[in-house]
CSV table of N, CA and C in Angstrom, one decimal:
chain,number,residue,atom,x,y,z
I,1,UNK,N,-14.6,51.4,77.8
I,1,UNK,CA,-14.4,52.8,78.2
I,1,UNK,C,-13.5,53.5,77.2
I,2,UNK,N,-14.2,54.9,77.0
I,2,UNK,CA,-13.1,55.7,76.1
I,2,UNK,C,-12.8,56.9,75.7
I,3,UNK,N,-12.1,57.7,76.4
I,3,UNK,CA,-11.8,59.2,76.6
I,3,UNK,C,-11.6,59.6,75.3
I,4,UNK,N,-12.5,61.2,75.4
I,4,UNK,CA,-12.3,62.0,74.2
I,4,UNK,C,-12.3,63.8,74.3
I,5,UNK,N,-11.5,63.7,73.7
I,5,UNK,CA,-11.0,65.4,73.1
I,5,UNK,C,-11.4,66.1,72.0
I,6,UNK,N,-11.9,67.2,72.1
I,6,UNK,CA,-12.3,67.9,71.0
I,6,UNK,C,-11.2,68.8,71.3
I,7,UNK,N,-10.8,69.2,70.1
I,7,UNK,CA,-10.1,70.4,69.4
I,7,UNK,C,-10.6,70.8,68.1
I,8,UNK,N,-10.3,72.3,67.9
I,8,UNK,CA,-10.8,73.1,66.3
I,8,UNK,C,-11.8,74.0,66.6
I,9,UNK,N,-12.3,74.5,67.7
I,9,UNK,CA,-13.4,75.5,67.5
I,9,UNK,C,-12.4,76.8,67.3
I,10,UNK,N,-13.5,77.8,67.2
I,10,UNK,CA,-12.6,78.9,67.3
I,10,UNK,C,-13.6,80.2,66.6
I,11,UNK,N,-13.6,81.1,66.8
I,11,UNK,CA,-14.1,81.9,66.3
I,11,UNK,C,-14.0,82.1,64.5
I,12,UNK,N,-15.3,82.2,64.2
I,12,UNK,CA,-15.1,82.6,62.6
I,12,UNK,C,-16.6,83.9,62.0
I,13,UNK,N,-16.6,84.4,60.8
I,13,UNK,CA,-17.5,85.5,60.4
I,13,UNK,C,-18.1,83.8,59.5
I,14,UNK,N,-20.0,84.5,59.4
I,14,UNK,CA,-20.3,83.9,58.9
I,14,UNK,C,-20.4,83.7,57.1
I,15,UNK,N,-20.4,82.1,56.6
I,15,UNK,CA,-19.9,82.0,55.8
I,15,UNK,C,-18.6,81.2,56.0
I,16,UNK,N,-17.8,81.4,56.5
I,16,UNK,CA,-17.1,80.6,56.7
I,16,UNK,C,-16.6,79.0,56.9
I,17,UNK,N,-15.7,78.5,57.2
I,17,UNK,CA,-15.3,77.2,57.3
I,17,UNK,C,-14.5,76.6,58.7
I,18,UNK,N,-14.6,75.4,59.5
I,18,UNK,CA,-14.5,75.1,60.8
I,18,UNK,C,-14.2,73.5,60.5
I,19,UNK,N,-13.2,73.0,60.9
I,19,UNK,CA,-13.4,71.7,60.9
I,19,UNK,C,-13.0,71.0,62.8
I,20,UNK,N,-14.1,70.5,63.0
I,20,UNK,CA,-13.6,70.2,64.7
I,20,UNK,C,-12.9,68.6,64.4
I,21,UNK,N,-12.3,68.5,65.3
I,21,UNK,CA,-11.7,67.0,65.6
I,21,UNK,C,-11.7,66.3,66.8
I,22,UNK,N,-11.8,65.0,67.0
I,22,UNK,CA,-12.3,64.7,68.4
I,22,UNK,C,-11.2,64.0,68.7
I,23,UNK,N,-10.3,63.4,69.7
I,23,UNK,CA,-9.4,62.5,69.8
I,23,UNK,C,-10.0,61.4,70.4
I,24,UNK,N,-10.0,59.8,70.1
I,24,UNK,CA,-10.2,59.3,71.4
I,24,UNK,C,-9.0,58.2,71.8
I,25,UNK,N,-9.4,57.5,73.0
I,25,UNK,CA,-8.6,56.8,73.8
I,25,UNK,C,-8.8,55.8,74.7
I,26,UNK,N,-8.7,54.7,74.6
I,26,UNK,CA,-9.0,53.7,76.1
I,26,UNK,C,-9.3,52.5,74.6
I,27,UNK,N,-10.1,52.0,74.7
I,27,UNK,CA,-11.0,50.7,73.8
I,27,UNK,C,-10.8,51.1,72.6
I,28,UNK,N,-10.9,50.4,72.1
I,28,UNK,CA,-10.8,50.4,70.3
I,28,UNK,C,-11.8,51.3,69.6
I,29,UNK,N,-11.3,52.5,69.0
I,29,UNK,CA,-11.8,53.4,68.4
I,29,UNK,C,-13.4,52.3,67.4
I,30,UNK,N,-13.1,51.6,66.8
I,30,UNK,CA,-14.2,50.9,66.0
I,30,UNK,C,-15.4,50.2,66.4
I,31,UNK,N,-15.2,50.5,68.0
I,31,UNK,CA,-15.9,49.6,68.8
I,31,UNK,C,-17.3,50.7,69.9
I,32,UNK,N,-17.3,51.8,69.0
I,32,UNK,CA,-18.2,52.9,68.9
I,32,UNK,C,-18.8,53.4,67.8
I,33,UNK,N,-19.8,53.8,67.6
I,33,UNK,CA,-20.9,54.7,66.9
I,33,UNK,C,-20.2,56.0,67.1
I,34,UNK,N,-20.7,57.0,67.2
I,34,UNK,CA,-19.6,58.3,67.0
I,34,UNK,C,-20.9,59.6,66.9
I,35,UNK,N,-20.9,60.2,67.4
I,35,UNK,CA,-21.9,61.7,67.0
I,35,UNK,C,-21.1,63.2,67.4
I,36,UNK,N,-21.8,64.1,66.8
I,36,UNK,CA,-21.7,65.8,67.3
I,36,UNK,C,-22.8,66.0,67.7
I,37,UNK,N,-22.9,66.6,69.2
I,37,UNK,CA,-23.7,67.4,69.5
I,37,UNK,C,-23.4,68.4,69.6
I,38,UNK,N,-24.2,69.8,70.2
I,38,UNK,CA,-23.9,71.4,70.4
I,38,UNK,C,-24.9,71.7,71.1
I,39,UNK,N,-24.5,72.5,72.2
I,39,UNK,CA,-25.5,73.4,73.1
I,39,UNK,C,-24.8,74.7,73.3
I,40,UNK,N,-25.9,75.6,72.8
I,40,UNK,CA,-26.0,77.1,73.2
I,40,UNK,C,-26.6,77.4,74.6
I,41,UNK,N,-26.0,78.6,74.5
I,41,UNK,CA,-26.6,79.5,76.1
I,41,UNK,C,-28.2,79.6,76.1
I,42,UNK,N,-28.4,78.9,77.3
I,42,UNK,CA,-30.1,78.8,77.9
I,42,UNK,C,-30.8,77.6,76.8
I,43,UNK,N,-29.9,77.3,75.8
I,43,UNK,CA,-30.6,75.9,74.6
I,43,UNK,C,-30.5,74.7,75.5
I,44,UNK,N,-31.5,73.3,74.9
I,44,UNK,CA,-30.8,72.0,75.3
I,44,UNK,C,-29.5,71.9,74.2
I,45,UNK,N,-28.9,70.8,74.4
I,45,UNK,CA,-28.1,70.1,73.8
I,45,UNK,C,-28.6,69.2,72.8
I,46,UNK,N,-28.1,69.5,71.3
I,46,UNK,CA,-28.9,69.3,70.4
I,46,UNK,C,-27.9,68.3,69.8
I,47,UNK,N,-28.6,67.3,68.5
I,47,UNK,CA,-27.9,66.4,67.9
I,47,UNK,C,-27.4,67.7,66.7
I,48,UNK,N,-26.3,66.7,66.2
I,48,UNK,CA,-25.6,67.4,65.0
I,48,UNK,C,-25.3,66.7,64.2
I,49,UNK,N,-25.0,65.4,64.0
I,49,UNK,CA,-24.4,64.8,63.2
I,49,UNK,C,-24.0,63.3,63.9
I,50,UNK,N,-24.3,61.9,63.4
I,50,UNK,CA,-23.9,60.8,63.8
I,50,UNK,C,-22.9,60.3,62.4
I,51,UNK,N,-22.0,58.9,62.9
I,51,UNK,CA,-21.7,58.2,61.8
I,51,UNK,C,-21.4,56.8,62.7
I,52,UNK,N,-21.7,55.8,62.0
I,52,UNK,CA,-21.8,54.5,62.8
I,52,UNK,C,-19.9,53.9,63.0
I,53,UNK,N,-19.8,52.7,63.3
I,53,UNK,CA,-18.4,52.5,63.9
I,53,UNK,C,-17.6,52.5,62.7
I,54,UNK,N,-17.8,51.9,61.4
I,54,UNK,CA,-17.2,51.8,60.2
I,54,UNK,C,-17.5,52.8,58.9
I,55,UNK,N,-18.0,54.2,59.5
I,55,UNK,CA,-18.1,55.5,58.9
I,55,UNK,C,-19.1,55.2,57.4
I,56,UNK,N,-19.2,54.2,57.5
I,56,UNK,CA,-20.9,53.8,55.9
I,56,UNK,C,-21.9,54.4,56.7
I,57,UNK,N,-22.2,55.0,57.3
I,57,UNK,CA,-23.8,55.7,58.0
I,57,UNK,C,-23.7,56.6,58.6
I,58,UNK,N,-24.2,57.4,57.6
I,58,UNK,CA,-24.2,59.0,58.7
I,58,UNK,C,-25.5,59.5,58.6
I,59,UNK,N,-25.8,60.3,59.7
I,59,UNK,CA,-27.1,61.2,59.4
I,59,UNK,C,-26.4,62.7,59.9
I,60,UNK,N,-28.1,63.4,60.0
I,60,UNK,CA,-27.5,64.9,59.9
I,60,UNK,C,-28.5,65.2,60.8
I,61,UNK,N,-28.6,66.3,61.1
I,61,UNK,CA,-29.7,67.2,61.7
I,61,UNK,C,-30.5,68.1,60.6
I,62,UNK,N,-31.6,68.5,60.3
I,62,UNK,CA,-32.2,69.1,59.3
I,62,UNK,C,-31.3,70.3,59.0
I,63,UNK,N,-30.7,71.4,59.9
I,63,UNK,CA,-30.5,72.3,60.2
I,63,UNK,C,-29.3,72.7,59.3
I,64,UNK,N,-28.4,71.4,59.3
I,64,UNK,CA,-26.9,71.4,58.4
I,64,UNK,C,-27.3,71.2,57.0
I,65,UNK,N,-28.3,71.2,56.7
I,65,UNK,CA,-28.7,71.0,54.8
I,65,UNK,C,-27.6,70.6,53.6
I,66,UNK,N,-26.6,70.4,54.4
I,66,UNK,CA,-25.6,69.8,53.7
I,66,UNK,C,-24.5,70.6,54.1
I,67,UNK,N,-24.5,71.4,54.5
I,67,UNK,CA,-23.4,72.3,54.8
I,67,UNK,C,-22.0,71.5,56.0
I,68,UNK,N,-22.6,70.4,56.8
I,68,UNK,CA,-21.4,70.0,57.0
I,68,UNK,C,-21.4,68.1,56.8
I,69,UNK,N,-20.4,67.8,57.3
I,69,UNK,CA,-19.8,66.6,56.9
I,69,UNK,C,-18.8,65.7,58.2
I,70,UNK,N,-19.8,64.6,58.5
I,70,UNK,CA,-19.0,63.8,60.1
I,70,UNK,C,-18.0,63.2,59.1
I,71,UNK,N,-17.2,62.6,59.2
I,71,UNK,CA,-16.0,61.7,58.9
I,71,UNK,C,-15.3,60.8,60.0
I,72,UNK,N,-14.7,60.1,60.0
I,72,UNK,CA,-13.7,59.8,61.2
I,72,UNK,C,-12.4,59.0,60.3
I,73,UNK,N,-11.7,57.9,61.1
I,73,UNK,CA,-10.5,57.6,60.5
I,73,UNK,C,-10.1,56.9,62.1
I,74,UNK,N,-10.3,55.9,61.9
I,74,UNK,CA,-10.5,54.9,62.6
I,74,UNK,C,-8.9,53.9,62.8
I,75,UNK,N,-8.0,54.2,62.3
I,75,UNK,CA,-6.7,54.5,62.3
I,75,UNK,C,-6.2,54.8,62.5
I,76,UNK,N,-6.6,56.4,63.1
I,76,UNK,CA,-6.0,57.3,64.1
I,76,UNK,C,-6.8,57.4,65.4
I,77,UNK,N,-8.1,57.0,65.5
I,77,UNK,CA,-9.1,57.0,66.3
I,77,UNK,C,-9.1,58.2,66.6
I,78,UNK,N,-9.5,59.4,65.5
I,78,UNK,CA,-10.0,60.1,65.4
I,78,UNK,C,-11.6,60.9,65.0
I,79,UNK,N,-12.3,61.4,65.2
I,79,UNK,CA,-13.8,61.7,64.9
I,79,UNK,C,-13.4,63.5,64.1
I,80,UNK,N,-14.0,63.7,63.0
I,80,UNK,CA,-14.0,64.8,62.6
I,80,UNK,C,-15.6,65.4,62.0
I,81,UNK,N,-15.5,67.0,61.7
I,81,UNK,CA,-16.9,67.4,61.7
I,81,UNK,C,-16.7,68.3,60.7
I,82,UNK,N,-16.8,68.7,59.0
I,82,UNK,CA,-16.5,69.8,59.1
I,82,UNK,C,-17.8,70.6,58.7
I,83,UNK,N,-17.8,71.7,58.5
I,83,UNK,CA,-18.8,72.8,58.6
I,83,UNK,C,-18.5,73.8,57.7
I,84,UNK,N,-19.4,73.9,56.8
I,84,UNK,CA,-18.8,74.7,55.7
I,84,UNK,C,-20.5,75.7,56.2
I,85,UNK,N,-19.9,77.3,55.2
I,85,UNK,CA,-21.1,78.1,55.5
I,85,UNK,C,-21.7,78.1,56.4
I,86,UNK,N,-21.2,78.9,57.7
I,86,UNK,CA,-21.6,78.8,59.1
I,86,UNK,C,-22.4,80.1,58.8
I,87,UNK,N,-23.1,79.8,60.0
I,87,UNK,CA,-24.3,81.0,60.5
I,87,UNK,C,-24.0,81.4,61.9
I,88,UNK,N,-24.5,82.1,62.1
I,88,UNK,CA,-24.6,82.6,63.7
I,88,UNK,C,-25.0,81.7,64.6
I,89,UNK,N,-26.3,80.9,64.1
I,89,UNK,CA,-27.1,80.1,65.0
I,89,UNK,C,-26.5,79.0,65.0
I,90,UNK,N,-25.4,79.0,64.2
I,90,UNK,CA,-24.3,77.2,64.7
I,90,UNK,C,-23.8,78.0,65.9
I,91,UNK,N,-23.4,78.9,66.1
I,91,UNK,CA,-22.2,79.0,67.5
I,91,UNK,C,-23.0,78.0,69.0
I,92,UNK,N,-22.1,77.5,69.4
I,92,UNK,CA,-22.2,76.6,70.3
I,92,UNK,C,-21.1,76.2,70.6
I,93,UNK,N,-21.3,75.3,72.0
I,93,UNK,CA,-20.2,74.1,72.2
I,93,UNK,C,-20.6,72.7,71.6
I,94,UNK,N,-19.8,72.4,70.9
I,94,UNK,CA,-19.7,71.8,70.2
I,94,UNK,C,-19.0,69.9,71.0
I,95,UNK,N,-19.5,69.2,71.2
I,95,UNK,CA,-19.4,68.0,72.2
I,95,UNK,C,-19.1,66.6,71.0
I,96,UNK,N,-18.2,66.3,71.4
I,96,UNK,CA,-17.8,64.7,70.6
I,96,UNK,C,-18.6,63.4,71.7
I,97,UNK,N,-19.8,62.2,71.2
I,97,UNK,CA,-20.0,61.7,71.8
I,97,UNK,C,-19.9,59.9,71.4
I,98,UNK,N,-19.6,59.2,71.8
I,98,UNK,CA,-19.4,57.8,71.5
I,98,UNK,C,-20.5,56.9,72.5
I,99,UNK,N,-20.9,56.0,71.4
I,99,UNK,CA,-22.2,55.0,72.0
I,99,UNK,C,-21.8,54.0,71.7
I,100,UNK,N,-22.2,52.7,72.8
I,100,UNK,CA,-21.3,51.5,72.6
I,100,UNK,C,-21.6,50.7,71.3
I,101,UNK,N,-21.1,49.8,70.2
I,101,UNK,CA,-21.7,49.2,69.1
I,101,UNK,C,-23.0,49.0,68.9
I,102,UNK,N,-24.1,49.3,67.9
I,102,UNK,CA,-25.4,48.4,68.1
I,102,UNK,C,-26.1,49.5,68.7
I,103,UNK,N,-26.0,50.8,68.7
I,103,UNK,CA,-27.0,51.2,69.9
I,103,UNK,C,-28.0,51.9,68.7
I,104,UNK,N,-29.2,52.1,68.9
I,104,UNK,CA,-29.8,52.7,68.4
I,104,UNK,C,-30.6,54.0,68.6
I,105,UNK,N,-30.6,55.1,67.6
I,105,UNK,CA,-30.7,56.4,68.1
I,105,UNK,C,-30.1,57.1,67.9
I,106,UNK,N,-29.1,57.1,66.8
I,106,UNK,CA,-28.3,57.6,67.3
I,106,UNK,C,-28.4,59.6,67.1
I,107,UNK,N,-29.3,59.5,67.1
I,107,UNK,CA,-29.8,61.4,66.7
I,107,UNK,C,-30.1,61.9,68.4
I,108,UNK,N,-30.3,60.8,69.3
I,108,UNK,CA,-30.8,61.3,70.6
I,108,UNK,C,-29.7,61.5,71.9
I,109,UNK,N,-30.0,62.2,72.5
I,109,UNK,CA,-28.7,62.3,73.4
I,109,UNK,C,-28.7,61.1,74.3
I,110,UNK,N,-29.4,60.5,74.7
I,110,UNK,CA,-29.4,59.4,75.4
I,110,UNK,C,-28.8,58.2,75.0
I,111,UNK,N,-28.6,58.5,73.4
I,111,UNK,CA,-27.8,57.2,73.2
I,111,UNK,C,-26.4,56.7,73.2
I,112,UNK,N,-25.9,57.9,74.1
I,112,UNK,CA,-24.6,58.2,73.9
I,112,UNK,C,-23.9,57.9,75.4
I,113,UNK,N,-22.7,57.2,75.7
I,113,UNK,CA,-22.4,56.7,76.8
I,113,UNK,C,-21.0,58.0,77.2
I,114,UNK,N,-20.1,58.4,76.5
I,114,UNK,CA,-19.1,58.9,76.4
I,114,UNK,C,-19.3,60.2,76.2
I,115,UNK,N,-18.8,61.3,77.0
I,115,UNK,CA,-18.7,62.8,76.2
I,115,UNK,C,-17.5,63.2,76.2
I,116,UNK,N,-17.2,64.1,75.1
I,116,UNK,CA,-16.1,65.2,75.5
I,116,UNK,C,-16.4,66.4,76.4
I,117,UNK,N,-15.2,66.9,76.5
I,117,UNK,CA,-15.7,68.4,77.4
I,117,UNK,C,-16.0,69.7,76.6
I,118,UNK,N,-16.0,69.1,75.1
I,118,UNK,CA,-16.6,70.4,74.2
I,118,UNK,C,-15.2,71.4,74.0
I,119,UNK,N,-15.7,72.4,72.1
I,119,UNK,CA,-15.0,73.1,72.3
I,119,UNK,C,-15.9,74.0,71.7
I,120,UNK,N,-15.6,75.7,71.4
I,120,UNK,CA,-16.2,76.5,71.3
I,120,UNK,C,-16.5,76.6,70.0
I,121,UNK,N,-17.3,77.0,69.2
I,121,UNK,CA,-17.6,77.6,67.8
I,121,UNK,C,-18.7,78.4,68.0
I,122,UNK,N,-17.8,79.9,67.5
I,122,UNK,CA,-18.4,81.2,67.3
I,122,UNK,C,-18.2,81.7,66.2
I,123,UNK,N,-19.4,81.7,65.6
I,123,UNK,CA,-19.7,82.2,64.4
I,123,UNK,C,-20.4,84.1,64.1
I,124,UNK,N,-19.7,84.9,64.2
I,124,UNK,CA,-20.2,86.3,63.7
I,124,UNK,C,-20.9,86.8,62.9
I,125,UNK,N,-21.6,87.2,63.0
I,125,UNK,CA,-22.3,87.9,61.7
I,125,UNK,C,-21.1,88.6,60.6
């Protein structure tokens, strides 16, 4: 089991820069896979970003074209996201999610055992 916090949304103009951070707690930070998701008003809840338990494996979502970057630091048992050159269509809540070791999928919401309660990023024109 293992509780998690997101902090770092916040309102920004597009173009801009956001870095979210997740905290976690309970079981051994390394003993999860790790992802971002985000859901908008009336959207599903979309993948955003995975990286596996020892941060060598990340993927992305098409949508980020490089513009952001998962990281974590496993040390602090922390998960981080950042987001460079935002757009409008990033605003969302923004969700930290942990899957138990080994799980595969990690782009789908279902592979994910753990959520945060999300924090906000709004991005302005």
């Amino acid at each position: 089991q293992v509780q998690l916090v997101e902090s770092g949304g916040g309102l920004v103009q597009a173009g801009g820069s956001l870095r979210l951070s997740c905290a976690a707690s309970g079981r051994p930070f390394s003993d999860y896979d790790m992802g971002w998701f985000r859901q908008a008003p009336g959207n599903q809840r979309e993948f955003v970003a995975a990286i596996n338990w020892n941060g060598f494996d990340t993927n992305y979502a098409d949508s980020n074209k490089g513009r952001f970057i998962i990281f974590r630091d496993n040390a602090k048992s922390t998960l981080h996201l950042q987001m460079n050159s935002l757009k409008p269509e990033d605003t969302a809540i923004y969700y930290c999610a942990a899957a138990p070791l080994g799980t595969r999928g990690l782009d789908v919401l279902r592979s994910y055992r753990y959520w945060g309660r999300g924090t906000q990023v709004t991005v302005s024109s």
